[in-house]
Structures are given as structure tokens and as C-alpha cells.
XYZ file of C-alpha atoms in Angstrom:
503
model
C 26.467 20.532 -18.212
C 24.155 21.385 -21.410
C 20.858 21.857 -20.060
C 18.964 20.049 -23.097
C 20.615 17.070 -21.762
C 19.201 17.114 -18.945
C 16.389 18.186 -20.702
C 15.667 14.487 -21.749
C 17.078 12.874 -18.995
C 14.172 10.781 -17.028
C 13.561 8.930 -13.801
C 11.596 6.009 -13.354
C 9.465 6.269 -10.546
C 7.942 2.942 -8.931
C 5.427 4.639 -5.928
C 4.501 2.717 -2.714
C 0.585 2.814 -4.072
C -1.364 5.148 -6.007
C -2.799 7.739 -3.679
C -1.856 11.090 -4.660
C 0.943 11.823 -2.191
C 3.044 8.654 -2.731
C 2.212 8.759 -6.948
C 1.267 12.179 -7.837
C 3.621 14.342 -5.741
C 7.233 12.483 -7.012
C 5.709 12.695 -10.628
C 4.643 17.077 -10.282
C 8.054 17.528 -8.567
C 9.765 16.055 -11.518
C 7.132 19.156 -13.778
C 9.001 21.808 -11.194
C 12.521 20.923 -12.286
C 11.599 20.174 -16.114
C 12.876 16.869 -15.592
C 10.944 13.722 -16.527
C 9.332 11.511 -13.717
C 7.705 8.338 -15.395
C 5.756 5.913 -13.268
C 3.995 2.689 -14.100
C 0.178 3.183 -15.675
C -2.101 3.710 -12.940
C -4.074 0.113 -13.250
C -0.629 -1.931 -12.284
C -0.687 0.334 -9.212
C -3.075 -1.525 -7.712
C -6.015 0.206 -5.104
C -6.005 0.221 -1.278
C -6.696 -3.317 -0.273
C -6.298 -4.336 -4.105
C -2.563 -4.979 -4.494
C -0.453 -3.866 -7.314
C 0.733 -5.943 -10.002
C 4.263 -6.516 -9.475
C 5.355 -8.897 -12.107
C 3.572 -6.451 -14.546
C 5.616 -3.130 -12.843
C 8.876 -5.627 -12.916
C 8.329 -5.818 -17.265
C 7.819 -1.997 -16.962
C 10.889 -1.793 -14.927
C 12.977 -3.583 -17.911
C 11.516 -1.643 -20.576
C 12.667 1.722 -19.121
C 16.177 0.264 -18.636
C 15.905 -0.272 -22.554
C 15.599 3.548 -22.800
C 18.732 5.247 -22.999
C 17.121 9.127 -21.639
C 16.940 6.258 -18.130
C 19.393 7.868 -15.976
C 17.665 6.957 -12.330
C 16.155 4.558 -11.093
C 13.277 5.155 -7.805
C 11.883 1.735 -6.528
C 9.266 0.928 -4.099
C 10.387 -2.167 -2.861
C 7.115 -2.584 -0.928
C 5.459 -2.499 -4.223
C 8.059 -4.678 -5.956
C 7.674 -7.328 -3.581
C 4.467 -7.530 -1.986
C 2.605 -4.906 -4.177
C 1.835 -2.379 -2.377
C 2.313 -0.629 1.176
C -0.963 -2.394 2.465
C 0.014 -5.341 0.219
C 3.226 -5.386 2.702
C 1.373 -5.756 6.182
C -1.232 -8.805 5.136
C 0.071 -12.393 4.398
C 0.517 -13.299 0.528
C 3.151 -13.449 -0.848
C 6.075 -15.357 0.353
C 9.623 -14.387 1.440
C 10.770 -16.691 -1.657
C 8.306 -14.764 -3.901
C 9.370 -11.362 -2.767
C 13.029 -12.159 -2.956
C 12.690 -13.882 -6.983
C 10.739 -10.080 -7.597
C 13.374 -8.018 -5.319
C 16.070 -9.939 -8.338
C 14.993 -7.195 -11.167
C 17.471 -4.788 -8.692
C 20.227 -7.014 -9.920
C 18.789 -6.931 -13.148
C 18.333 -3.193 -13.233
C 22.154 -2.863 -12.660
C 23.430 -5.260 -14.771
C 21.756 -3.372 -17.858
C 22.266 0.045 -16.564
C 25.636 -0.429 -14.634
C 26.316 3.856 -14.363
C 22.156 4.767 -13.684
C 21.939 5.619 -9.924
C 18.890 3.751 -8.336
C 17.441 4.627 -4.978
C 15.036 2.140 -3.267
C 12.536 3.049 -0.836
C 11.121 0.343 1.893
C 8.774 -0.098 5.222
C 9.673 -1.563 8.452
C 5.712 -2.818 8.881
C 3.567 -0.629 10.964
C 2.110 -2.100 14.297
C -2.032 -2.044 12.789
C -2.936 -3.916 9.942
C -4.834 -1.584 7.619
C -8.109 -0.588 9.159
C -11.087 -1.757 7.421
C -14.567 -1.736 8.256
C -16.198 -5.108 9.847
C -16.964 -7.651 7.091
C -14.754 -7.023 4.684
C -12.807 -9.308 3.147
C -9.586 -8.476 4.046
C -6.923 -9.468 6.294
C -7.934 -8.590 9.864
C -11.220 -6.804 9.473
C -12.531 -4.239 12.657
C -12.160 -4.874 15.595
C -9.546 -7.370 14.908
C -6.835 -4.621 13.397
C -7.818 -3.160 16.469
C -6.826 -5.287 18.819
C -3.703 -6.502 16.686
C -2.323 -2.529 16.809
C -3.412 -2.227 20.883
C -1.031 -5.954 21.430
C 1.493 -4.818 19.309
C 1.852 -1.106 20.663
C 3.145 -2.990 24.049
C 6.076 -3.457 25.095
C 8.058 -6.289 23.611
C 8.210 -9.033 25.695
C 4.891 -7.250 27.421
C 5.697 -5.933 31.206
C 4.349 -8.055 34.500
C 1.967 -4.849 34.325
C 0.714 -5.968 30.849
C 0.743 -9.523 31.012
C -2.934 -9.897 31.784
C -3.594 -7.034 29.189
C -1.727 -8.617 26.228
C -2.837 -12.312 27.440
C -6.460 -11.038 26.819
C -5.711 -9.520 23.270
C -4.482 -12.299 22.091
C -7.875 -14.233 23.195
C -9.450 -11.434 21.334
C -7.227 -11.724 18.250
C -7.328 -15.551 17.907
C -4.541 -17.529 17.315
C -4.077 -18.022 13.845
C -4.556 -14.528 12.890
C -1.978 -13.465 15.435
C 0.306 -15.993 14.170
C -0.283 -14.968 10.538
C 0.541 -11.157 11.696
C 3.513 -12.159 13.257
C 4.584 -14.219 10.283
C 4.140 -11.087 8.022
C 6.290 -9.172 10.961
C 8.860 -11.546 10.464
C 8.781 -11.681 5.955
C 9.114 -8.176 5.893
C 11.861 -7.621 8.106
C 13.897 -10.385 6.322
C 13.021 -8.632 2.847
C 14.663 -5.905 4.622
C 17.512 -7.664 5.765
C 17.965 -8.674 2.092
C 17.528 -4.727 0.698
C 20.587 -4.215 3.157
C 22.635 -7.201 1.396
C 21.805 -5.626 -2.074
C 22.923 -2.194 -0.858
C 26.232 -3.648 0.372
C 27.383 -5.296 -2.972
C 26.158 -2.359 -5.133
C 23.327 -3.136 -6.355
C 21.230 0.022 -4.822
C 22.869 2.909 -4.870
C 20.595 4.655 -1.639
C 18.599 2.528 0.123
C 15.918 4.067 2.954
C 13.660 2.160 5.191
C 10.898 4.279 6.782
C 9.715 2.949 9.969
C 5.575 3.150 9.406
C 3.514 4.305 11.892
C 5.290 3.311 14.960
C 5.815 4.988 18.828
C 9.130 4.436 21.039
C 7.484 1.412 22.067
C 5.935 -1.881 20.365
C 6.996 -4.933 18.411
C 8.450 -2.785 15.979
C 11.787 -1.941 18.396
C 13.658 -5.046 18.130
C 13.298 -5.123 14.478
C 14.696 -1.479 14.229
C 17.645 -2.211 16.420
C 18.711 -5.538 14.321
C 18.633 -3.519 11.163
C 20.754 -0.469 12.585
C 23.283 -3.413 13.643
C 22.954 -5.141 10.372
C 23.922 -1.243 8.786
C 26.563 -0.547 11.105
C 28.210 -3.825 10.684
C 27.639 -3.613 6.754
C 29.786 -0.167 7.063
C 26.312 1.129 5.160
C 26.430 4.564 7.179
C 26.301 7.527 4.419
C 24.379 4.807 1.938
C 21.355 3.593 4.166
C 19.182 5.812 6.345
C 16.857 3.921 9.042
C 13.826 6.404 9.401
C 10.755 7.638 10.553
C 7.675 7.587 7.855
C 6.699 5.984 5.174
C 4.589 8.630 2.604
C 7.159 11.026 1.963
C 10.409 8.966 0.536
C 9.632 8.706 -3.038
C 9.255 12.002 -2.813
C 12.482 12.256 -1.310
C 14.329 10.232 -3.376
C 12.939 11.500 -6.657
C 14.394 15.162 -5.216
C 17.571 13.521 -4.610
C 17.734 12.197 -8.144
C 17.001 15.487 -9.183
C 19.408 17.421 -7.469
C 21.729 14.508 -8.945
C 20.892 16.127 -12.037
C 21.611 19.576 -11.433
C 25.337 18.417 -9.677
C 23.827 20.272 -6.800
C 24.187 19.151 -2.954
C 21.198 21.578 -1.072
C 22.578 22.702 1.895
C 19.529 23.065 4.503
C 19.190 24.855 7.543
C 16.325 24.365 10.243
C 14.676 26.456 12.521
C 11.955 25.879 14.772
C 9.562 27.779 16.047
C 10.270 27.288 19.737
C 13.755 27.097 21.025
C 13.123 23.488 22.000
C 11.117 22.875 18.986
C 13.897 20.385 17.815
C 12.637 17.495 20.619
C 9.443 17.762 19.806
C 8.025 13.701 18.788
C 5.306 12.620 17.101
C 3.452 10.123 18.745
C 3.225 7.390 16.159
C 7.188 8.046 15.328
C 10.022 6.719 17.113
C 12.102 9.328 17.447
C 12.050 13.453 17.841
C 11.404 15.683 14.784
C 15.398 16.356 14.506
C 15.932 13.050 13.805
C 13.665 12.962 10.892
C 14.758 16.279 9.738
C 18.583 15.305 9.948
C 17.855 11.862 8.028
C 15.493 13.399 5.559
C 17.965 16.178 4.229
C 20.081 13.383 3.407
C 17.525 11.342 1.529
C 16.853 14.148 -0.394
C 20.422 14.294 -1.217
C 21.113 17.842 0.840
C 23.362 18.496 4.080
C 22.915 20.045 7.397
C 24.421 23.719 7.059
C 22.715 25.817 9.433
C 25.328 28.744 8.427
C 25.293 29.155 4.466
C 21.613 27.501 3.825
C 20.444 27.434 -0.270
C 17.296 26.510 1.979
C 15.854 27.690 4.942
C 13.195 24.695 6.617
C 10.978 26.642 8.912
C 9.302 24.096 11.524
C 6.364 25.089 13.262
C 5.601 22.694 16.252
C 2.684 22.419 18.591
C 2.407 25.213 20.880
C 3.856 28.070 19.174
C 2.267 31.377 20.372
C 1.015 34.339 18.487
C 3.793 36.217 19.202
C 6.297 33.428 18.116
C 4.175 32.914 15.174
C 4.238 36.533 14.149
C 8.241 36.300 14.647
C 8.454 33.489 12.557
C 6.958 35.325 9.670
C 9.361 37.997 10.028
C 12.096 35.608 10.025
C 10.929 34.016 6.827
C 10.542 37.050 4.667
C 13.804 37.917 6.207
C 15.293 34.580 4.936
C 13.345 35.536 1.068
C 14.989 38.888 1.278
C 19.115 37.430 1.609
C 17.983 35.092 -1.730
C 17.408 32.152 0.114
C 14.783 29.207 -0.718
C 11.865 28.859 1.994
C 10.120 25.337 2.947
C 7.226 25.710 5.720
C 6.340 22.145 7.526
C 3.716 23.077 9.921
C 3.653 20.050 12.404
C 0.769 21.071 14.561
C -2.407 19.040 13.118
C -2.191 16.445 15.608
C -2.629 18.675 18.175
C -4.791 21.426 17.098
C -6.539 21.680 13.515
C -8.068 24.829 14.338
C -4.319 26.079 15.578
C -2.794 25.102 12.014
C -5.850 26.424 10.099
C -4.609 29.956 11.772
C -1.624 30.040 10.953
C -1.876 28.978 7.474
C -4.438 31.879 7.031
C -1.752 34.232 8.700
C 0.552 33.136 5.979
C -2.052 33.743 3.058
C -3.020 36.407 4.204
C 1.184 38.251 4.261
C 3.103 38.112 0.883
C 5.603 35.769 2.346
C 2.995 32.548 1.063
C 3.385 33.923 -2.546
C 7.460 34.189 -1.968
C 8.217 30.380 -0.151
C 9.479 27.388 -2.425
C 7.156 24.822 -0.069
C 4.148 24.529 2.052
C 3.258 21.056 3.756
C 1.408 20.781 6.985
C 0.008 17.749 7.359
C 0.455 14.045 8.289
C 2.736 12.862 10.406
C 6.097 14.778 10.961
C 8.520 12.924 8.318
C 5.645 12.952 5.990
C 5.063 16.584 6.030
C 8.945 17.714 6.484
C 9.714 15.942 3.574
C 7.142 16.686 1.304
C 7.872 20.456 1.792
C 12.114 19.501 1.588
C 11.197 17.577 -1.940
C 9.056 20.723 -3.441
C 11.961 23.340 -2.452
C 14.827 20.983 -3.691
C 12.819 20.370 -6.901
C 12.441 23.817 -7.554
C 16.210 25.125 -6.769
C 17.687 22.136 -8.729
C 15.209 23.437 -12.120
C 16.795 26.993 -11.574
C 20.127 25.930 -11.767
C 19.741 23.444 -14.743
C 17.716 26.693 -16.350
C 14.568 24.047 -16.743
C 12.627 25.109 -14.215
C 8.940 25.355 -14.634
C 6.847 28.178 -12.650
C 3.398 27.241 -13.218
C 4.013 24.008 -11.972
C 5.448 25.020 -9.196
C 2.710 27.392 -8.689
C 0.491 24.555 -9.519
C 2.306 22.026 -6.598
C 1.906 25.070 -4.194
C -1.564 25.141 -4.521
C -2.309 22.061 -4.272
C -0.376 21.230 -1.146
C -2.650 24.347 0.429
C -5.785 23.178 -0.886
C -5.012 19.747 0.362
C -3.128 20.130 3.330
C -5.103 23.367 4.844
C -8.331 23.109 3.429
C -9.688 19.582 2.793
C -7.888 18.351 6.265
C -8.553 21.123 8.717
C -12.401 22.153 7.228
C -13.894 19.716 4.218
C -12.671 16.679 5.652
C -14.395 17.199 9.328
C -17.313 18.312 7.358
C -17.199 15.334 5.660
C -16.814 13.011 8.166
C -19.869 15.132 10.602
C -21.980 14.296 7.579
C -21.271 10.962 7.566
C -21.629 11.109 11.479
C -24.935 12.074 11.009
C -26.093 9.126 8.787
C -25.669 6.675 11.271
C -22.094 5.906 9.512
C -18.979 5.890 12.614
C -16.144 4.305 10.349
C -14.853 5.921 7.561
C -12.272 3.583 6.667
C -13.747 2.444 3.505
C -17.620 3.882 2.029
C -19.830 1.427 0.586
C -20.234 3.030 -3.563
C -22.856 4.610 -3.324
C -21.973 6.401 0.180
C -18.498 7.232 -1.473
C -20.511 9.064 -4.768
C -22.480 11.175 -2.667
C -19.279 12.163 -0.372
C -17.325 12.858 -3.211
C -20.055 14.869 -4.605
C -19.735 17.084 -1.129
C -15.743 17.040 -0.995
C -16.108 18.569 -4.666
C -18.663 21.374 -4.178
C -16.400 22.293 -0.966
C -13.193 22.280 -2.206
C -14.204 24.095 -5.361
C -14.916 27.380 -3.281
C -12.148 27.120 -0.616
C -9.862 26.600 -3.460
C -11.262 29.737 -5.280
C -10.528 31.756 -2.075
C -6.876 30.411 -1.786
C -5.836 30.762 -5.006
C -7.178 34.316 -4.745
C -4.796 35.101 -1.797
C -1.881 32.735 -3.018
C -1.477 33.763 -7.165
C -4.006 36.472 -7.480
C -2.777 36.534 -11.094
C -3.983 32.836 -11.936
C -7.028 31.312 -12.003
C -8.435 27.637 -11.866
C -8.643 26.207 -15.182
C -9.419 22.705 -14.780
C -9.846 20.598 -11.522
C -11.068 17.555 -10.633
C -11.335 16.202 -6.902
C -12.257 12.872 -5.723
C -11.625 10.503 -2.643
C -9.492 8.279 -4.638
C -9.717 5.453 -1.783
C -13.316 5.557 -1.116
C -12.139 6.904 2.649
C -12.163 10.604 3.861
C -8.081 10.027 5.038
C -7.216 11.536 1.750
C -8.522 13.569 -1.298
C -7.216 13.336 -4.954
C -6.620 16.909 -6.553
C -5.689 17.344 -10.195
C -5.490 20.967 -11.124
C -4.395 23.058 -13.974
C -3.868 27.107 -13.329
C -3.196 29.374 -16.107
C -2.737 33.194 -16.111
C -5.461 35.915 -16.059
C -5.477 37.547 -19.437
């Protein structure tokens, strides 16, 4: 395969939204393996409660398929459809207006018959999107409140919930509970229909990430008629029914990658507890192996625990010092036989302070300068496959001889900036100051709030990221850099960085 080919070979890249891990991530992965990632311009990507523009995306859409460097196609079908993740959970557009938008698949196909296209979608989330009381949104606090306590019941509610759920509902009012479970109901026909379009060809790999969801909730009964509309579709090896939400354009895009490179990652896992494998997140349906299984696959690698190109090291809550120290070892072991390392550290939910540690044990060893991934934070298919993209991104540049160092070193950076820094020290800082003011919910700043937190988030993050980089690529320095909270919330930060080497 002639590598300057490949060279010119791009993806087109439709994200869920535009925050930096579901737009920016799939787009830097795509810099790691010197293959093109294009996405729509930012202002069609809409902005946390302001949807996306689909039937702008949709024109996009056709005018990539006119490029003949198009190869692969990566669709957000929440975005094609509704326009947006939290687009997807309010009421809007209809099932008829999704479905005429969800046509440009067919479209898409019929123009480029031999480009693979992957499509990503949601099985809705129990809340609606939080927002602060008196906004005008769908559901404003307390309302998403008590829509996300109701729906986190079980479904029909038990005798021992009756009185509970009867008395949410009061709370709710009736027409915005029926309008949330009309929206309930859209979606999971739009993803009845993604199954359809899957079966006759028209998407090549189709995933649906449950959002935000427990073992128990409104969400079950839609999970279990999709796994029977898969099974009886004969879909198995073509559809994956998931965990998360975040991470699968990420996943997909490394899939369409390793496409590129004819490469099949073979993965192995290990935990760091024996029984690390059963370990569930509590707004996912399922253990961590279940994620971790279904995610290799989106990502277009296998399960080969024996003969690994990559080595997923999963650190889950309660891991001791000594098991911690052992796990090191067995990393830089793994570096030493030639084999890529991916670190998810799964612990946040349980222990900031606990994940902070570890991630300084790692900076402070050589092993953090040797991995191919770092991601600890989010929920457990979110960070597992954000660190699973970065590692497949990078092996699949080596072998097409495209790959890009400094933007690997770049991603790397990032991810321990973001994930380490801003969530386990800036962002509490952030939200104490806030705290402090007299302001409880963070959800979404007034401007001028947002301006003067942003102003904090980028005085911090400057000197943490100093330190890291320091530890991480002594040899580098921070050439450019510009932070912001990108959804005028403290959930996330927005980091655009450029490194370049000391002289």
C-alpha cells in the first residue's frame, strides 16, 4: 500500500457536539496517524442547549462525497437528526424530520458505493440536560431533576415505589412528562431505523451508546428491544449496543484509521485487581468488561490477551499502593517486549485525590514518557476508549510510515492536563470559588460569571501545565495555548496547545 496514498486519504468526521472531547479529540487523532480528519466548521456545530444545524452539516456531508481523497465516512446521527446530543433528549424535531435528515445515509452510499461509513448514535439518557432554574430550555432545575429521579426507577415502578414515582410525576407535571416520554419514544424509533439502514447496507458499523444510564430505569426495555431487533437482523459483528456516549467518534475515527493501515489491533486487558474486570460504573449498565470487549471492536481491534500490539492497563477503584507500584512494573515491562501501552484510570468517581496519586506516580517514572495513551476521566467507556483511540491512532501512523510525534506528544499532554489537572485540582478550585459567591449550580454561568472563571481556569492551568510538561517531554516546551470553558460550565475545559522542541 503506497503510503502517499494514504497520505491524502481523508475522513469526514460529523461529532455529537462541539466540546472538545466529542470534536477535537477524533480530529488530533487523525494529526497522530497523518491521516486527514475533516469535520463541519465549528458554527454548524451548534452550542450546548443551541442545536446544530443539520440541514447545513447534511450539504457539508454531500460536498465531501464530491471529493474523491473521501474514503470514510463518521456520522453522528444524533447530530444528523436532532442536532446535537442535547438536541436528542428535548422535543423538536419530529420522527418524520429526523428520518427525511437520517436519508443523506442513503445518499452518502449511493455516491460513494466502496467508502466505508460508520455511524455513531444515543439510546437517550434518563435526565434531561441540567440547566439552571429559568432558563429557557426544556425542563429547567428542579424539573430535570425530578424527570432523572422518576426515570432512574424501575420500569413499571415497584409496589415499594409507587407512592414515590406517583409524587414525581405531581412534581414533574403532566405535559412535561408526557413530552419526555414522547422524546423517549422518537429516539428509540430513530434507532430502530439506524438498525434497518445497517441491515440493507447502507452503514457499514453502526454503534449505539447507551448515555448515562444504571442497571435500572426507563432506559432497560428500550435496550432489550434493540438487542432483539440486532439479533433478529443477524447484525452481530456489524452493530455493537454499548455503554457511553463521548468516546465513539473517537472510536470510530480509530477504526477508520486502522482501516487505513489494513491493520486489525489486537488488544489485551489487564486490570489492576484480579477482579478488576466486574467492576461497574454506576451510571452504566453493565461491568467495565463489557465496555472494554465492545469498545475494542468499535475501534476496529480484537480481544487477544496472548499476542497484544496493545496492552490496555485498567486501573479500578481500590487499587493499593502495592498493586499500584506492580502495575507500573508491569507496564514498563509491557514497553520493554515492543508493545503499545494505553492507561484508563477509572477511579475519579470514587476518589479524585486517589487518581491525582497515581497519575503523579506515573509522571513522576519514565514509563508516562514511554505509553501510547493516558485517559482517566469520565465515565468508564468514555475514558477506556479515549485512551484505545489515541494508542490505535498512533500504531496505525507507524505502520503506514505517516505517523506524527509531536502530535502525539501534543494529544498526550493534553489528555494529562485535562484529565489530571483541570478535573482533580482547577476544576474543584473552580467550582469552591464559585461556592463562595453565593453561586451552588454550575450548570451554565451567567457571561460575565463565565469571563471571570475562565480568567481563573487559565491562570491555573497555565502553571500545572508548565509542571507536567516538565515531567512528561522535558525536551518540549509550551508554545501556544489557549484554555477556555467552552460551555460556560466547569464540566469541561477547552485546551488548544501547540509544543515545539527546546532549541
Amino acid at each position: 500500500m503506497n503510503p502517499f496514498t494514504l497520505l491524502l486519504a481523508t475522513i469526514a468526521f460529523v461529532p455529537i457536539d462541539d466540546r472538545p472531547v466529542t470534536a477535537q479529540l477524533p480530529v488530533m487523532l487523525g494529526r497522530i496517524a497523518g491521516v486527514s480528519v475533516e469535520a463541519p466548521p465549528r458554527d454548524l456545530q451548534g452550542r450546548f442547549l443551541q442545536g446544530g444545524r443539520s440541514d447545513a452539516i447534511i450539504a457539508w456531508l454531500n460536498r465531501q462525497a464530491a471529493a474523491s481523497q473521501t474514503n470514510a465516512f463518521v456520522v453522528s446521527t444524533d447530530m444528523l437528526a436532532y442536532g446535537g446530543l442535547t438536541a436528542s433528549r428535548v422535543p423538536g424535531p419530529t420522527y418524520a424530520d429526523a428520518e427525511f435528515r437520517l436519508r443523506e445515509l442513503a445518499h452518502l452510499r449511493a455516491r460513494r458505493p466502496r467508502a466505508w461509513i460508520g455511524a455513531f448514535g444515543t439510546i437517550m439518557r434518563l435526565a434531561p440536560t441540567g440547566i439552571p432554574a429559568g432558563t429557557p430550555f426544556f425542563a429547567p432545575y428542579p424539573v430535570w431533576s425530578y424527570v432523572q429521579d422518576y426515570a432512574n426507577l424501575h420500569d413499571p415502578p415497584l409496589p415499594s415505589e409507587a407512592a414515590r414515582a406517583q409524587h414525581l410525576r405531581e412534581l414533574i407535571g403532566e405535559p412535561t412528562f408526557e413530552q419526555y416520554l414522547a422524546t423517549r419514544g422518537r429516539d428509540l424509533a430513530i434507532d430502530r431505523l439506524l438498525l434497518k439502514l445497517t441491515a440493507n447496507g447502507t452503514i457499514d458499523r453502526l454503534v449505539l451508546g447507551q448515555d448515562d444510564a444504571g442497571p435500572v430505569g426507563l432506559h432497560v426495555r428500550d435496550v432489550q428491544l434493540l438487542q432483539q431487533d440486532l439479533a433478529a437482523a443477524g447484525l452481530a459483528g456489524r452493530v455493537s449496543i454499548e455503554p457511553g456516549a463521548d468516546e465513539l467518534g473517537s472510536a470510530l475515527v480509530a477504526n477508520a484509521i486502522a482501516r487505513a493501515a489494513g491493520w486489525t489491533p489486537r488488544v489485551a486487558v489487564r486490570y489492576s485487581q484480579p477482579d478488576g474486570a466486574a467492576y461497574q460504573d454506576p451510571i452504566e449498565y453493565a461491568p467495565i468488561s463489557t465496555a472494554i470487549d465492545a469498545l475494542v471492536g468499535v475501534c476496529g481491534g480484537v480481544r487477544d490477551d496472548d499476542r497484544p500490539d496493545i496492552v490496555l492497563y485498567v486501573r479500578v477503584p481500590g487499587t493499593t499502593a502495592s498493586q499500584d507500584a506492580q502495575l507500573l512494573s508491569d507496564m514498563a515491562g509491557s514497553i520493554a517486549l515492543g508493545r503499545s501501552v494505553a492507561v484508563a484510570d477509572l477511579t475519579y468517581l470514587k476518589s479524585y485525590s486517589d487518581q491525582a496519586a497515581f497519575a503523579q506516580l506515573l509522571l513522576s517514572s519514565d514509563v508516562a514518557r514511554r505509553i501510547d495513551a493516558y485517559s482517566s476521566w469520565n465515565t468508564n467507556a468514555n475514558t477506556v476508549g479515549t485512551a484505545l483511540a489515541e494508542a490505535i491512532a498512533a500504531g496505525a501512523g507507524r505502520r503506514m510510515h505517516t505517523y506524527d510525534d509531536l502530535a502525539h506528544r501534543t494529544y498526550t499532554f493534553a489528555m494529562f492536563l485535562d484529565d489530571y489537572a483541570y478535573h482533580d485540582f482547577v476544576r474543584p478550585d473552580l467550582n469552591a470559588t464559585l461556592a463562595a459567591q453565593g453561586i451552588a449550580d454550575h450548570t451554565l454561568l451567567g457571561p460575565d460569571v463565565a469571563a471571570a472563571v475562565s480568567q481563573r481556569d487559565r491562570a491555573l492551568l497555565w502553571g500545572y501545565g508548565i509542571k507536567i510538561l516538565a515531567q512528561l517531554d522535558p525536551g518540549y516546551h509550551i508554545a501556544a495555548m489557549q484554555l477556555a470553558l467552552p460551555w460556560s460550565r466547569t464540566f469541561e475545559t477547552s485546551i488548544d496547545v501547540g509544543l515545539a522542541p527546546n532549541l
